XYZ file of C-alpha atoms in Angstrom:
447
model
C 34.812 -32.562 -11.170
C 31.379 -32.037 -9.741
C 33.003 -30.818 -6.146
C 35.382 -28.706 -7.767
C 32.952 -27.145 -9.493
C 31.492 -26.148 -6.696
C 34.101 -25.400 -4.673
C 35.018 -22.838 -7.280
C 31.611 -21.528 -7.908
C 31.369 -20.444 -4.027
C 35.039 -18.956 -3.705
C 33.790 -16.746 -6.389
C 30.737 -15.658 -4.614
C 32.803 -15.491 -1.670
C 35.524 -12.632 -3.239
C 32.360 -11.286 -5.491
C 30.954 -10.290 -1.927
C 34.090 -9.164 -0.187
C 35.196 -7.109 -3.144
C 31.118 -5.018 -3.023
C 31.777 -5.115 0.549
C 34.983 -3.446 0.526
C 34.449 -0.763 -2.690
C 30.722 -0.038 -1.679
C 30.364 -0.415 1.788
C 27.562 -2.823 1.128
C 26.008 -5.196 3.979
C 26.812 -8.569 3.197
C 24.929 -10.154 5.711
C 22.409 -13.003 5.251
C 19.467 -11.297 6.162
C 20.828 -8.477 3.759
C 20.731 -11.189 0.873
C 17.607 -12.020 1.671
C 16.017 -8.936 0.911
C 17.976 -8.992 -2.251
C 16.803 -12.892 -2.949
C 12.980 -11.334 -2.591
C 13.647 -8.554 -5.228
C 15.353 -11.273 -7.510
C 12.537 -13.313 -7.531
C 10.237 -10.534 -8.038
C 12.017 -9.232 -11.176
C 12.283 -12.419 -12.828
C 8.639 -13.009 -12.683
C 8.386 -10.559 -15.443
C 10.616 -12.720 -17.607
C 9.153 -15.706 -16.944
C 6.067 -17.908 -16.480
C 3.850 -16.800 -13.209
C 2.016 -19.572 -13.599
C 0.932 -22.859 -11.998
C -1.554 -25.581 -13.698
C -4.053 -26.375 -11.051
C -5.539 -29.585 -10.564
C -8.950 -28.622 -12.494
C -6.197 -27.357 -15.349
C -4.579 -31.102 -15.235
C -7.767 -32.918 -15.351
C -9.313 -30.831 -17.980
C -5.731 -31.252 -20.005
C -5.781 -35.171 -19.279
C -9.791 -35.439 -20.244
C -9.409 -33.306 -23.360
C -9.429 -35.709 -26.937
C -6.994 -33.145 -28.368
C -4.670 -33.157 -25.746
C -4.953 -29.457 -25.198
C -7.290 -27.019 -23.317
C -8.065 -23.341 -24.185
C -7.630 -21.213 -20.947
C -10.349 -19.016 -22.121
C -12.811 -21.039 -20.760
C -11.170 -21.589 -17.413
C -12.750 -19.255 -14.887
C -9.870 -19.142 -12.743
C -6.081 -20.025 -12.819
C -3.017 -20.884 -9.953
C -0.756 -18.742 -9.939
C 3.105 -19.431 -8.292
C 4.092 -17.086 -5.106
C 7.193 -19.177 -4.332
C 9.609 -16.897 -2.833
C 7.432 -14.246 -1.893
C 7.578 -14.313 2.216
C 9.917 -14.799 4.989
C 8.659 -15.826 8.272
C 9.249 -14.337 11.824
C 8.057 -16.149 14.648
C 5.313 -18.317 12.392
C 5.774 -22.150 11.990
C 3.522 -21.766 9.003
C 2.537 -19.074 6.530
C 0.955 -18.323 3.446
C 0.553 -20.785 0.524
C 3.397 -20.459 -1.967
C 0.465 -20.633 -4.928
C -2.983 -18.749 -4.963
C -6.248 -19.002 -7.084
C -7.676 -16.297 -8.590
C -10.413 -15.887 -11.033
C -10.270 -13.825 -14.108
C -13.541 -11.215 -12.468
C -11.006 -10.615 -9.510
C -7.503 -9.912 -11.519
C -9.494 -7.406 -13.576
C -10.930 -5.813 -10.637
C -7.392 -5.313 -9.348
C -5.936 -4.327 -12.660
C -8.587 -1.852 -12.815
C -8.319 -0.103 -9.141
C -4.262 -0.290 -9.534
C -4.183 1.520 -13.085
C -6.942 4.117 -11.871
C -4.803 4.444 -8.746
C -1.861 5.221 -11.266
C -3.559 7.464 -13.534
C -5.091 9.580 -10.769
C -1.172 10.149 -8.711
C -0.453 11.104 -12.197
C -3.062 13.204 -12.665
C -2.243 15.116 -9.271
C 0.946 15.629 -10.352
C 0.715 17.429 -13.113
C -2.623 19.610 -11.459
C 0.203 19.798 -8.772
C 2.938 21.422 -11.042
C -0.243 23.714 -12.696
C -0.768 24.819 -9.413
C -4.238 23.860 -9.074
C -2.899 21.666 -5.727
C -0.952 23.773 -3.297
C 0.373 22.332 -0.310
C 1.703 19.023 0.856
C 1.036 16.340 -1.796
C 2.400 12.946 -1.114
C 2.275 10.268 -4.272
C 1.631 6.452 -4.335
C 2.713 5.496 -7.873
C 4.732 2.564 -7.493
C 3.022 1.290 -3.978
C -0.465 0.092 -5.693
C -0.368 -3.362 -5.227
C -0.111 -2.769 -1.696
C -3.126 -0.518 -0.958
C -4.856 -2.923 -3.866
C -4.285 -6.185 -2.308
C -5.296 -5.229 1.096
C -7.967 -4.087 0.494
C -8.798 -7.344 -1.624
C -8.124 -9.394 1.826
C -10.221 -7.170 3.576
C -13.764 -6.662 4.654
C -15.661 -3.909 5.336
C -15.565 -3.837 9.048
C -12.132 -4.257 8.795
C -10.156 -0.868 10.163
C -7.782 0.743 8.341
C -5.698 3.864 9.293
C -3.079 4.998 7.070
C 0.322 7.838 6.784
C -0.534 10.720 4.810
C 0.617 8.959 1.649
C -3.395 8.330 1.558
C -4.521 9.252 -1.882
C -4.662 5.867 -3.199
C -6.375 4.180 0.281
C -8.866 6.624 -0.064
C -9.921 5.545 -3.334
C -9.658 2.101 -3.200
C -11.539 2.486 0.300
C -14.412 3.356 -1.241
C -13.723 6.416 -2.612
C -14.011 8.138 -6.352
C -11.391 9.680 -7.928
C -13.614 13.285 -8.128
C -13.991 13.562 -4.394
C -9.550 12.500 -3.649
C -8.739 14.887 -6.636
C -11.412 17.280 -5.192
C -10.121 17.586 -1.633
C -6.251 18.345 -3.216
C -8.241 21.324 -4.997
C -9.611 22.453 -1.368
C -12.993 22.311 -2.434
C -16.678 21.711 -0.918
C -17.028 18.450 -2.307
C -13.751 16.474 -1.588
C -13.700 13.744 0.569
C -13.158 16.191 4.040
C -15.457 19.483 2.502
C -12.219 20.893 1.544
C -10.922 20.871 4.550
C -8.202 18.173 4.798
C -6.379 18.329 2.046
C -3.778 15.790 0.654
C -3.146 13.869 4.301
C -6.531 13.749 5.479
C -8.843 11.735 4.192
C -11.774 9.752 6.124
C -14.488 7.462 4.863
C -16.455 5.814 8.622
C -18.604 3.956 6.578
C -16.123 2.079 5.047
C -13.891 2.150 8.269
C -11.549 3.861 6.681
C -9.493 6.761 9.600
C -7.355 8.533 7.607
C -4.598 9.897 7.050
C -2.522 11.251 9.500
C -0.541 14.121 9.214
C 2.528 13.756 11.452
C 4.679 10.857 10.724
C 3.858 7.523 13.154
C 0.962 9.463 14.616
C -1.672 6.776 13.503
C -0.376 3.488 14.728
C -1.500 3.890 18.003
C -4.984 4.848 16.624
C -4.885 1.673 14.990
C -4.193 0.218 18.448
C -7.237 1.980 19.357
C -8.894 0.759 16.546
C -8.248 -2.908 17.155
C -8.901 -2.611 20.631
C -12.441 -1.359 19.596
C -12.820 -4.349 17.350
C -11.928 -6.667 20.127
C -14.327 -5.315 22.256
C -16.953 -5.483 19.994
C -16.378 -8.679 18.855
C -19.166 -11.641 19.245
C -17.902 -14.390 21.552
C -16.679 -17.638 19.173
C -16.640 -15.290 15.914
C -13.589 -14.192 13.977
C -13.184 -10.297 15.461
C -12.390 -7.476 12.787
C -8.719 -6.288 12.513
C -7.382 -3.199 12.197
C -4.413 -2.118 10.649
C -2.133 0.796 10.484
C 0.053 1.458 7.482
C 3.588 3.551 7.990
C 6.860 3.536 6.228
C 10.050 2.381 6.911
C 11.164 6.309 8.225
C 8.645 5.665 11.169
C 9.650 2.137 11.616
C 11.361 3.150 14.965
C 9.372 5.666 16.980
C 8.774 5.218 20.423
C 4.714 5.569 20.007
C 5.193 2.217 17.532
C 7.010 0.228 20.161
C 4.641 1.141 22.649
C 1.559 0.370 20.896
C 2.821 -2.707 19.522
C 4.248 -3.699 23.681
C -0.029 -2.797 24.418
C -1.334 -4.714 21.658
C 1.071 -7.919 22.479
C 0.185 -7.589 26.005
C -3.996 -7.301 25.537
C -3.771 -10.101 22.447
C -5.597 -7.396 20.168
C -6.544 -7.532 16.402
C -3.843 -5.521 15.278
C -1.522 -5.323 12.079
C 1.780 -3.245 11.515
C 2.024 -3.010 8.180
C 5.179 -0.964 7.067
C 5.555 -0.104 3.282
C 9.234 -0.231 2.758
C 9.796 1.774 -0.024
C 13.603 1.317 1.224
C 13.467 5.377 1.530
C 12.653 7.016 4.746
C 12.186 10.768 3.045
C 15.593 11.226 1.245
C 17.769 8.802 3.560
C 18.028 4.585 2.590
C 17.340 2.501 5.239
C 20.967 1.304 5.665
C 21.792 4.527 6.899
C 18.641 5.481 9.088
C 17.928 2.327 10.951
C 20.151 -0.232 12.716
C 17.221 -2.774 11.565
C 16.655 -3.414 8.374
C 14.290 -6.338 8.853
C 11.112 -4.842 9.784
C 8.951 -7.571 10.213
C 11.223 -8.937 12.662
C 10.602 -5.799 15.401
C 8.134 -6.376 17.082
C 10.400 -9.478 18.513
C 8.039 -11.728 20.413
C 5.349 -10.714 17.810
C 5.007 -12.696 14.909
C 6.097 -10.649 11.542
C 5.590 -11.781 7.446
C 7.851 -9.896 5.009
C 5.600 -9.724 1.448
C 6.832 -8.989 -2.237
C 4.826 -5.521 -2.115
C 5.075 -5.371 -5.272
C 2.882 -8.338 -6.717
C -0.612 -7.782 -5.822
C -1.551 -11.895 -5.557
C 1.117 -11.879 -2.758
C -0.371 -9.408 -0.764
C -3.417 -10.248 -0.923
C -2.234 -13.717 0.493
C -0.472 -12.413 2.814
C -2.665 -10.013 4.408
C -5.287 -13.140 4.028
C -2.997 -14.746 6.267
C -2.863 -11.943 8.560
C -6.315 -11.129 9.026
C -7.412 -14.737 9.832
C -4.333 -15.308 12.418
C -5.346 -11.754 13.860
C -9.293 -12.226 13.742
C -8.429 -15.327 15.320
C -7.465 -13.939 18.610
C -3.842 -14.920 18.532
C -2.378 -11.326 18.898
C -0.554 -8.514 16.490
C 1.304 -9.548 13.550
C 4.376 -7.476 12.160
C 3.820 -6.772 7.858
C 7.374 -5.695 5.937
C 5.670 -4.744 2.121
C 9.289 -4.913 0.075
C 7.915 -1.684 -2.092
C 9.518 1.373 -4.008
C 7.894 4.987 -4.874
C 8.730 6.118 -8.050
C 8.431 9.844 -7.131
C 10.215 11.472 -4.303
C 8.743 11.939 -0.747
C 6.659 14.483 -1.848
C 6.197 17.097 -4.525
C 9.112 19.247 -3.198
C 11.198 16.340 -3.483
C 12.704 15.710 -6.654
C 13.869 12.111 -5.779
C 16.952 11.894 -7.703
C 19.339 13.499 -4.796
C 19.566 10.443 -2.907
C 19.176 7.808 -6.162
C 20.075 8.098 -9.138
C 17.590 7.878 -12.332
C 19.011 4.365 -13.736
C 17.574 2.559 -9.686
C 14.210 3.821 -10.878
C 14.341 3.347 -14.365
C 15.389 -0.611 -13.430
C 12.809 -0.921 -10.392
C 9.945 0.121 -12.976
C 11.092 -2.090 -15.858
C 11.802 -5.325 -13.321
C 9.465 -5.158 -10.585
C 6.452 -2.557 -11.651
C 3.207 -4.167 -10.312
C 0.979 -3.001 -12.582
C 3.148 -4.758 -15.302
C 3.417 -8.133 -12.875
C -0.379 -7.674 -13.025
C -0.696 -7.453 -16.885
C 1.740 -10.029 -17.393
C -0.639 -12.501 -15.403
C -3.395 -11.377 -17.302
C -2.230 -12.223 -20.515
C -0.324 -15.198 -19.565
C -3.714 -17.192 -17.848
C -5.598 -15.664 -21.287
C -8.010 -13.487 -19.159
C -7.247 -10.751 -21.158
C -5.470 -9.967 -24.863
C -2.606 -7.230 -24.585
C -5.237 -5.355 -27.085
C -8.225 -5.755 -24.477
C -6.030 -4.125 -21.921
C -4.969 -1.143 -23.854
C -8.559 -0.642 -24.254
C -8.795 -0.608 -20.705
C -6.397 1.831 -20.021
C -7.724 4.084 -22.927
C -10.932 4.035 -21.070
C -9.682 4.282 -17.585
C -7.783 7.278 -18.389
C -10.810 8.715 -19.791
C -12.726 8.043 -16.856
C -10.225 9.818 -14.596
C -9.883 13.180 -16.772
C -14.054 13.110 -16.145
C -13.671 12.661 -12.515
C -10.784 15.528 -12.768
C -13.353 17.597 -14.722
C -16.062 17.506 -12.129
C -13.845 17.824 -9.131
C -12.953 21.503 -10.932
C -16.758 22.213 -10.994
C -17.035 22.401 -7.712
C -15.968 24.908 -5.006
C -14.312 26.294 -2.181
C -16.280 25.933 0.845
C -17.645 28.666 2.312
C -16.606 30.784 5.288
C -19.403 29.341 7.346
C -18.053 25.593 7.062
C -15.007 26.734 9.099
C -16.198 26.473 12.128
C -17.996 23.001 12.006
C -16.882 19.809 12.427
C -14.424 21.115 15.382
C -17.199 20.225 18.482
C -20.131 18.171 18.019
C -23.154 18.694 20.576
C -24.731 15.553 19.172
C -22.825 12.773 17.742
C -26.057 10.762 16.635
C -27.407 13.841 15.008
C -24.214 15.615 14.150
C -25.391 18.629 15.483
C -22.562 21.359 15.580
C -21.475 23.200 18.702
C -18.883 26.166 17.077
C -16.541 27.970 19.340
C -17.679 31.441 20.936
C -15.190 33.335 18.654
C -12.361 32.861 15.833
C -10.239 35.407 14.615
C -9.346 35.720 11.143
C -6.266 37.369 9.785
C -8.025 40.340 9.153
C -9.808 41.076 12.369
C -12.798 42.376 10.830
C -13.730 38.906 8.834
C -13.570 37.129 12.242
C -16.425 34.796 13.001
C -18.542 35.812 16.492
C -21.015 33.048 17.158
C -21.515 34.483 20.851
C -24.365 36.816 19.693
């Protein structure tokens, strides 16, 4: 009866396929159902346990007279990753359970929710009009950005597309100086300058934002080749990495940097965010591969639930040590979703409807993976973290505040920052002559 059972069970899942197949033009392929698997798993973490007991957890449980420990006084907690990676090229990967402490996950809660509040934020300033322009949004993607940058050190590179709020701030940044370079004022994070896709912190390594799509992967290559070079003979060098989405996935430039990187064994990570939309087209129908961590072929690749910020921040662990290492590239797939559309002139509903978003965000929202781990390991009370968003939000109206005291840069600042005579110094050199729209207002620095 057993065999039968089963026999049954898979003829099902066999015409359950062909039948999607056939009415949706779905891909039925393995690979296809792994993606799906990923997404599964990632979902029912919200409806179930995420965690482990550790081995301090079991002895404490065994040693305690009551037969029962209070994980209030446990500083940290395992938590269970299983089915969060797929390997490319890698006889061994990340550990399927991680370790983190109570200090950490509210650190991460805290940079993800401010990360949330402040996209928000922009978007409404946006619709106000106090934000003209381009203005790309990150709500959805912050366990990414957040568990990098968790992995990461300081000398670490990182270049990113110009979906950059969010790396900005959690690269050192303050929500007053991101919010204050959307406004185009003096004291945002490039004078006012840069606007929503440019953004630059050196002394936190942090390049940007880059404006045209794919244009900063092979500055990361540059980047990591600068790390290698620098790097002390018999230490662990400093990676670099270079975030893009799944629209830039194949350009030329990528393949080519990637071909350079292989070839000179340099520090280097491609980390695509998959937020399965490349502008308003789904991958199925803009790329022939679907598995991006699996492109750079001889290059080893680790596909990451991008949406649960303990799994990237193993992940990228992972990465950084096999990189720093001196072993070569790695390919990064972050299975992510963007709740709004490409940008602010995208309403996001043309190419998906409002019931994929409305699921994604009630199955798979990080920042409600995160909370659920918090309350489940007892580092926090659902009541404790509603009085951290109450006073996170608070915080980023204040920051919002002050970025509207400030103001547009003057006419003079223009010029600078286009020629340097003195990089130690930063000494300006300004061009002979620029010509304003009306001629009259045009700058003369010949005289």
């Amino acid at each position: 009866q057993r065999h039968t059972s089963t026999r049954v069970r898979r003829l099902l899942e066999y015409c359950i396929a062909f039948i999607a197949s056939v009415t949706f033009g779905l891909n039925t392929r393995r690979v296809e159902s792994n993606k799906e698997n990923m997404f599964a798993t990632a979902a029912s973490r919200l409806g179930r346990s995420v965690l482990r007991p550790s081995a301090t957890q079991r002895f404490a449980a065994a040693a305690s007279s009551s037969g029962s420990t209070s994980r209030m006084f446990m500083s940290s907690q395992t938590f269970d990753l299983s089915g969060s990676f797929e390997l490319h090229n890698l006889e061994s990967g990340p550990e399927s359970s991680v370790e983190c402490s109570k200090e950490e996950m509210l650190d991460m809660f805290e940079l993800m929710y401010t990360m949330r509040r402040m996209e928000i934020t922009c978007d409404n300033e946006y619709k106000a009009k106090n934000i003209r322009g381009f203005c790309h949004l990150y709500d959805g993607q912050e366990a990414v950005a957040t568990g990098i940058q968790n992995a990461f050190e300081q000398g670490d590179s990182w270049i990113t597309s110009y979906r950059c709020h969010c790396v900005a701030l959690a690269r050192g940044g303050t929500v007053s100086k991101v919010v204050g370079e959307l406004f185009g004022n003096i004291d945002g994070y490039s004078k006012g300058k840069g606007g929503s896709m440019h953004m630059y912190n050196k002394e936190h390594n942090f390049y940007g934002g880059a404006g045209i799509v794919g244009a900063q992967v092979p500055l990361g290559a540059g980047l990591a080749f600068a790390n290698k070079y620098k790097a002390k003979p018999g230490e662990p060098m400093n990676v670099a990495i270079a975030c893009y989405g799944d629209g830039a996935a194949n350009q030329g430039q990528i393949w080519e940097s990637a071909n350079m990187c292989n070839l000179w064994n340099l520090p280097m990570i491609f980390c695509i965010e998959n937020n399965r939309y490349g502008m308003g087209t789904s991958i199925e129908r803009h790329s022939s591969i679907s598995d991006y961590y699996q492109m750079g072929n001889a290059i080893p690749g680790l596909r990451i639930d991008g949406m649960n910020v303990l799994a990237v921040r193993e992940g990228m662990r992972f990465a950084k040590e096999y990189c720093g290492a001196g072993n070569g590239p790695m390919y990064i797939e972050m299975m992510t979703y963007r709740y709004h559309g490409h940008s602010m002139s995208d309403p996001g509903t043309t190419y998906r409807n409002r019931e994929e978003i409305a699921f994604t965000r009630s199955t798979r929202d990080p920042l409600e993976f995160i909370k659920k781990c918090l309350t489940e390991s007892e580092f926090a009370t659902p009541e404790e973290i509603k009085e951290m968003e109450k006073k996170i939000r608070k915080e980023v109206q204040a920051e919002v505040l002050k970025a509207k005291e400030s103001t547009r840069p003057p006419l003079e600042e223009l010029p600078k920052h286009i020629y340097a005579a003195n990089l130690e110094t930063l000494e300006q050199e300004y061009p002979p002559f620029i010509r304003m729209p009306d001629f009259e207002k045009s700058l003369d620095f010949s005289k």
